[in-house]
Amino acid sequence: MKSTGRKFSNNDKKETQAKKLKVSNDDCLINQYILNDNIRADLSRAFRNNKDFIHDGSGVSLHTYPFKHCIIRNFVKDEEYLKHLKEELLELQFKEKSNDLYKFYQSNDLKTSRKETISKLRKLLYKDCLDWMKTVTNIILDENAIDMSCAKYTNTDVLLCHDDELEGRRIAYIFYLVPPWTKKDGGSLDLFDINEFGEPDMIVKSLVPEWNSLVFFEVTPVSFHQVTFSQKNRVVVGIVKRFLNTVWKPTTATAENEIT
């Protein structure tokens, strides 16, 4: 009995493999230039050696003063996804958080949210971003210790100077989803240098929120920073403000995540 099935040529196999690869790549929301092996290796080398690194073509930069901080522009490649994400985040219920250090509104834990866009964000943070962060920083990070909530900063909300140093906290970062923004709108991330006693001294750098940008820094005893007063409502979505090192026992401390 003759088979009526079509035999697959080498070209067919190559096409099938290419389709599978495309699907695999499309599953990752991070812009592909960020995952480029050469850029990642150069950034990792600079991070380990405490050197500045700027790659104009990709929008990735690492700065060592006043402490190591990295800025990644156009972090997520899908603009439509980001718009839907922002809409769903703004539909969440927020509770006011207020003390001598901060005033803002925070959502409940998003780890169990069934919303599609938030589920995709979990995958981005818990897998893709975490793996990339481990490679770049050479720091052991624990996916089970990632907080996932967001905070909304409205007019006059603020987060005063602090260093983020809690037990086990190693990397802090903010993912911004803001409209066109300028320094006069407030809400900038101010970085401090230190005096001879290791205390925060002067603001030496201010990072203005920018749509679809990720800012992260290694938490150290000198990583003093603040979020200035907002002059208008921000949807800075700083969904995760920390990654924890697996060596230390995770704490239940409140994260300082933001939606600007």
Short mmCIF file of C-alpha atoms in Angstrom, two decimals:
data_model
loop_
_atom_site.label_atom_id
_atom_site.label_comp_id
_atom_site.label_asym_id
_atom_site.label_seq_id
_atom_site.Cartn_x
_atom_site.Cartn_y
_atom_site.Cartn_z
CA MET A 1 0.00 0.00 0.00
CA LYS A 2 1.38 3.36 -1.04
CA SER A 3 1.48 6.23 1.36
CA THR A 4 -0.28 9.40 0.24
CA GLY A 5 1.53 11.54 2.80
CA ARG A 6 3.89 14.28 1.61
CA LYS A 7 7.54 13.89 2.43
CA PHE A 8 9.15 16.83 4.16
CA SER A 9 12.17 18.35 2.47
CA ASN A 10 15.07 19.98 4.29
CA ASN A 11 13.54 23.36 3.42
CA ASP A 12 10.27 22.34 5.08
CA LYS A 13 12.14 21.31 8.23
CA LYS A 14 14.07 24.57 8.31
CA GLU A 15 10.85 26.54 7.87
CA THR A 16 9.20 24.63 10.73
CA GLN A 17 12.20 25.24 12.99
CA ALA A 18 12.17 28.94 12.10
CA LYS A 19 8.47 29.18 12.99
CA LYS A 20 9.09 27.50 16.35
CA LEU A 21 11.96 29.87 17.05
CA LYS A 22 9.79 32.86 16.14
CA VAL A 23 7.04 31.72 18.50
CA SER A 24 9.60 31.22 21.27
CA ASN A 25 11.08 34.69 20.77
CA ASP A 26 7.65 36.31 20.56
CA ASP A 27 6.80 34.87 23.98
CA CYS A 28 9.41 37.14 25.51
CA LEU A 29 8.21 40.73 25.95
CA ILE A 30 11.68 42.15 26.56
CA ASN A 31 13.16 44.01 23.60
CA GLN A 32 15.55 41.71 21.78
CA TYR A 33 18.41 44.20 21.71
CA ILE A 34 18.55 43.99 25.50
CA LEU A 35 19.02 40.23 25.23
CA ASN A 36 21.84 40.61 22.71
CA ASP A 37 24.74 38.45 23.91
CA ASN A 38 27.42 41.07 23.22
CA ILE A 39 25.54 43.91 24.94
CA ARG A 40 24.68 41.70 27.89
CA ALA A 41 28.29 40.54 28.27
CA ASP A 42 29.66 44.09 28.06
CA LEU A 43 27.11 45.35 30.57
CA SER A 44 27.85 42.49 32.95
CA ARG A 45 31.59 43.13 32.72
CA ALA A 46 31.06 46.82 33.48
CA PHE A 47 28.77 46.00 36.41
CA ARG A 48 31.31 43.63 37.97
CA ASN A 49 34.21 46.05 37.47
CA ASN A 50 32.25 49.11 38.63
CA LYS A 51 32.70 50.89 35.29
CA ASP A 52 30.35 53.16 33.35
CA PHE A 53 28.81 51.65 30.22
CA ILE A 54 26.74 53.37 27.54
CA HIS A 55 25.37 51.69 24.41
CA ASP A 56 23.63 54.40 22.40
CA GLY A 57 22.09 52.05 19.86
CA SER A 58 20.21 50.01 22.44
CA GLY A 59 19.42 52.68 25.03
CA VAL A 60 21.17 50.70 27.77
CA SER A 61 23.46 52.58 30.15
CA LEU A 62 25.19 51.85 33.45
CA HIS A 63 26.44 54.64 35.71
CA THR A 64 28.56 54.25 38.82
CA TYR A 65 28.09 57.66 40.47
CA PRO A 66 26.88 58.14 43.14
CA PHE A 67 26.22 54.38 43.19
CA LYS A 68 25.70 51.80 40.47
CA HIS A 69 22.43 52.27 38.60
CA CYS A 70 21.32 51.06 35.20
CA ILE A 71 18.83 52.69 32.83
CA ILE A 72 17.13 50.71 30.06
CA ARG A 73 14.89 52.58 27.63
CA ASN A 74 12.20 50.83 25.55
CA PHE A 75 12.37 47.85 27.87
CA VAL A 76 9.24 46.10 26.55
CA LYS A 77 8.83 45.71 22.80
CA ASP A 78 5.01 45.60 22.60
CA GLU A 79 3.49 49.08 22.92
CA GLU A 80 -0.10 47.81 22.66
CA TYR A 81 0.53 45.43 25.52
CA LEU A 82 1.87 48.28 27.66
CA LYS A 83 -1.22 50.38 27.01
CA HIS A 84 -3.50 47.52 28.07
CA LEU A 85 -1.31 46.83 31.11
CA LYS A 86 -1.55 50.42 32.26
CA GLU A 87 -5.33 50.40 31.82
CA GLU A 88 -5.73 47.22 33.88
CA LEU A 89 -3.43 48.46 36.60
CA LEU A 90 -5.40 51.68 36.96
CA GLU A 91 -8.57 49.61 37.43
CA LEU A 92 -7.12 47.97 40.55
CA GLN A 93 -8.15 48.89 44.07
CA PHE A 94 -5.53 50.98 45.89
CA LYS A 95 -5.13 51.65 49.61
CA GLU A 96 -3.44 54.74 50.99
CA LYS A 97 -0.02 54.20 52.58
CA SER A 98 1.26 57.05 54.69
CA ASN A 99 3.91 57.66 57.35
CA ASP A 100 6.84 60.02 57.94
CA LEU A 101 8.77 58.52 55.02
CA TYR A 102 6.19 58.20 52.27
CA LYS A 103 2.68 58.88 51.03
CA PHE A 104 1.18 56.98 48.09
CA TYR A 105 -1.51 54.43 47.17
CA GLN A 106 -0.66 50.73 46.89
CA SER A 107 -2.52 47.81 45.33
CA ASN A 108 -2.90 44.35 46.81
CA ASP A 109 -0.42 41.61 45.96
CA LEU A 110 -0.61 40.90 42.22
CA LYS A 111 0.95 37.43 42.33
CA THR A 112 -2.45 35.77 42.08
CA SER A 113 -4.09 38.17 39.62
CA ARG A 114 -5.77 36.41 36.70
CA LYS A 115 -5.76 39.42 34.42
CA GLU A 116 -4.00 38.50 31.20
CA THR A 117 -1.69 41.50 30.98
CA ILE A 118 -0.64 41.15 34.62
CA SER A 119 -0.02 37.42 34.15
CA LYS A 120 2.29 38.27 31.25
CA LEU A 121 4.06 40.77 33.45
CA ARG A 122 4.62 38.07 36.06
CA LYS A 123 6.27 35.90 33.43
CA LEU A 124 8.43 38.81 32.30
CA LEU A 125 9.58 39.57 35.85
CA TYR A 126 9.78 36.10 37.35
CA LYS A 127 11.51 34.46 34.40
CA ASP A 128 12.86 36.63 31.57
CA CYS A 129 13.94 39.68 33.55
CA LEU A 130 15.15 37.64 36.51
CA ASP A 131 17.37 35.42 34.35
CA TRP A 132 18.78 38.47 32.57
CA MET A 133 19.37 40.26 35.89
CA LYS A 134 21.24 37.29 37.33
CA THR A 135 23.57 37.21 34.33
CA VAL A 136 24.23 40.95 34.30
CA THR A 137 24.79 41.42 38.04
CA ASN A 138 26.22 38.00 38.91
CA ILE A 139 24.01 38.09 42.00
CA ILE A 140 21.96 35.09 43.10
CA LEU A 141 18.31 36.16 43.11
CA ASP A 142 15.23 34.32 44.34
CA GLU A 143 12.06 34.35 42.24
CA ASN A 144 10.02 33.30 45.28
CA ALA A 145 10.97 36.52 47.05
CA ILE A 146 9.72 38.94 44.41
CA ASP A 147 6.97 41.28 45.59
CA MET A 148 4.42 42.13 42.95
CA SER A 149 2.27 45.11 43.77
CA CYS A 150 2.10 48.59 42.38
CA ALA A 151 1.69 52.02 43.90
CA LYS A 152 0.01 55.07 42.48
CA TYR A 153 1.51 58.48 43.17
CA THR A 154 -0.93 61.39 42.94
CA ASN A 155 -0.37 65.11 43.37
CA THR A 156 1.94 65.85 46.38
CA ASP A 157 2.72 62.16 47.04
CA VAL A 158 6.35 61.48 47.91
CA LEU A 159 8.93 58.93 49.03
CA LEU A 160 11.68 60.51 51.13
CA CYS A 161 15.37 59.65 51.30
CA HIS A 162 16.23 56.04 52.20
CA ASP A 163 18.69 53.36 51.09
CA ASP A 164 16.33 50.37 50.48
CA GLU A 165 18.62 48.22 52.60
CA LEU A 166 16.50 45.57 54.28
CA GLU A 167 17.51 42.02 55.10
CA GLY A 168 18.08 40.16 51.84
CA ARG A 169 17.19 42.97 49.48
CA ARG A 170 19.77 43.07 46.67
CA ILE A 171 18.31 44.73 43.58
CA ALA A 172 15.72 47.52 43.51
CA TYR A 173 14.05 48.70 40.35
CA ILE A 174 11.23 50.76 38.91
CA PHE A 175 9.43 50.22 35.62
CA TYR A 176 7.90 53.49 34.39
CA LEU A 177 4.65 53.82 32.45
CA VAL A 178 4.21 57.57 32.34
CA PRO A 179 2.88 60.08 29.81
CA PRO A 180 5.32 62.67 28.41
CA TRP A 181 7.11 63.93 31.51
CA THR A 182 9.52 66.70 32.47
CA LYS A 183 11.47 67.48 35.61
CA LYS A 184 9.05 70.26 36.57
CA ASP A 185 6.29 67.63 36.86
CA GLY A 186 8.09 66.21 39.90
CA GLY A 187 8.32 62.53 40.73
CA SER A 188 11.97 62.25 39.72
CA LEU A 189 14.23 59.61 41.23
CA ASP A 190 16.90 61.59 43.10
CA LEU A 191 20.24 59.96 43.92
CA PHE A 192 22.39 61.14 46.84
CA ASP A 193 26.10 61.09 47.47
CA ILE A 194 27.38 60.58 51.02
CA ASN A 195 29.40 62.58 53.52
CA GLU A 196 32.46 61.43 55.46
CA PHE A 197 30.22 59.58 57.92
CA GLY A 198 28.46 57.54 55.22
CA GLU A 199 25.26 59.56 55.56
CA PRO A 200 23.22 60.98 52.64
CA ASP A 201 24.50 64.42 51.70
CA MET A 202 23.59 66.14 48.43
CA ILE A 203 21.34 65.22 45.51
CA VAL A 204 23.81 64.71 42.69
CA LYS A 205 21.57 63.16 40.03
CA SER A 206 17.86 63.23 39.18
CA LEU A 207 16.29 60.67 36.85
CA VAL A 208 13.11 61.91 35.19
CA PRO A 209 10.43 59.22 34.66
CA GLU A 210 10.19 58.04 31.06
CA TRP A 211 7.64 55.79 29.39
CA ASN A 212 8.67 52.13 29.10
CA SER A 213 11.98 52.57 30.89
CA LEU A 214 13.45 50.36 33.57
CA VAL A 215 15.80 51.70 36.24
CA PHE A 216 17.52 49.31 38.61
CA PHE A 217 20.34 49.51 41.12
CA GLU A 218 22.18 47.30 43.54
CA VAL A 219 21.08 47.89 47.12
CA THR A 220 24.01 48.86 49.34
CA PRO A 221 24.55 50.90 52.54
CA VAL A 222 25.10 53.98 50.33
CA SER A 223 22.26 53.60 47.78
CA PHE A 224 20.39 56.63 49.13
CA HIS A 225 17.56 57.88 46.93
CA GLN A 226 14.14 59.47 47.03
CA VAL A 227 11.10 60.12 44.85
CA THR A 228 10.27 63.82 44.78
CA PHE A 229 6.84 65.39 45.17
CA SER A 230 4.57 64.82 42.19
CA GLN A 231 3.04 67.92 40.65
CA LYS A 232 0.51 65.81 38.74
CA ASN A 233 -0.78 62.25 38.83
CA ARG A 234 1.73 59.61 37.76
CA VAL A 235 1.22 56.13 36.52
CA VAL A 236 4.77 55.14 37.04
CA VAL A 237 4.33 51.45 37.23
CA GLY A 238 7.16 50.36 39.40
CA ILE A 239 5.70 46.96 39.92
CA VAL A 240 8.58 45.25 41.58
CA LYS A 241 10.90 47.19 43.78
CA ARG A 242 13.13 44.37 44.91
CA PHE A 243 14.73 41.06 44.16
CA LEU A 244 16.02 39.10 47.13
CA ASN A 245 19.15 37.04 47.45
CA THR A 246 18.46 33.39 48.22
CA VAL A 247 21.27 33.33 50.76
CA TRP A 248 19.29 35.43 53.21
CA LYS A 249 15.88 34.65 54.62
CA PRO A 250 13.17 36.71 52.84
CA THR A 251 11.36 39.31 54.91
CA THR A 252 7.75 40.44 54.78
CA ALA A 253 8.65 44.11 54.60
CA THR A 254 6.47 46.33 52.43
CA ALA A 255 7.92 47.06 49.02
CA GLU A 256 8.16 50.59 47.73
CA ASN A 257 6.72 49.95 44.31
CA GLU A 258 5.14 52.70 42.34
CA ILE A 259 2.82 53.58 39.56
CA THR A 260 3.86 56.95 38.32
#
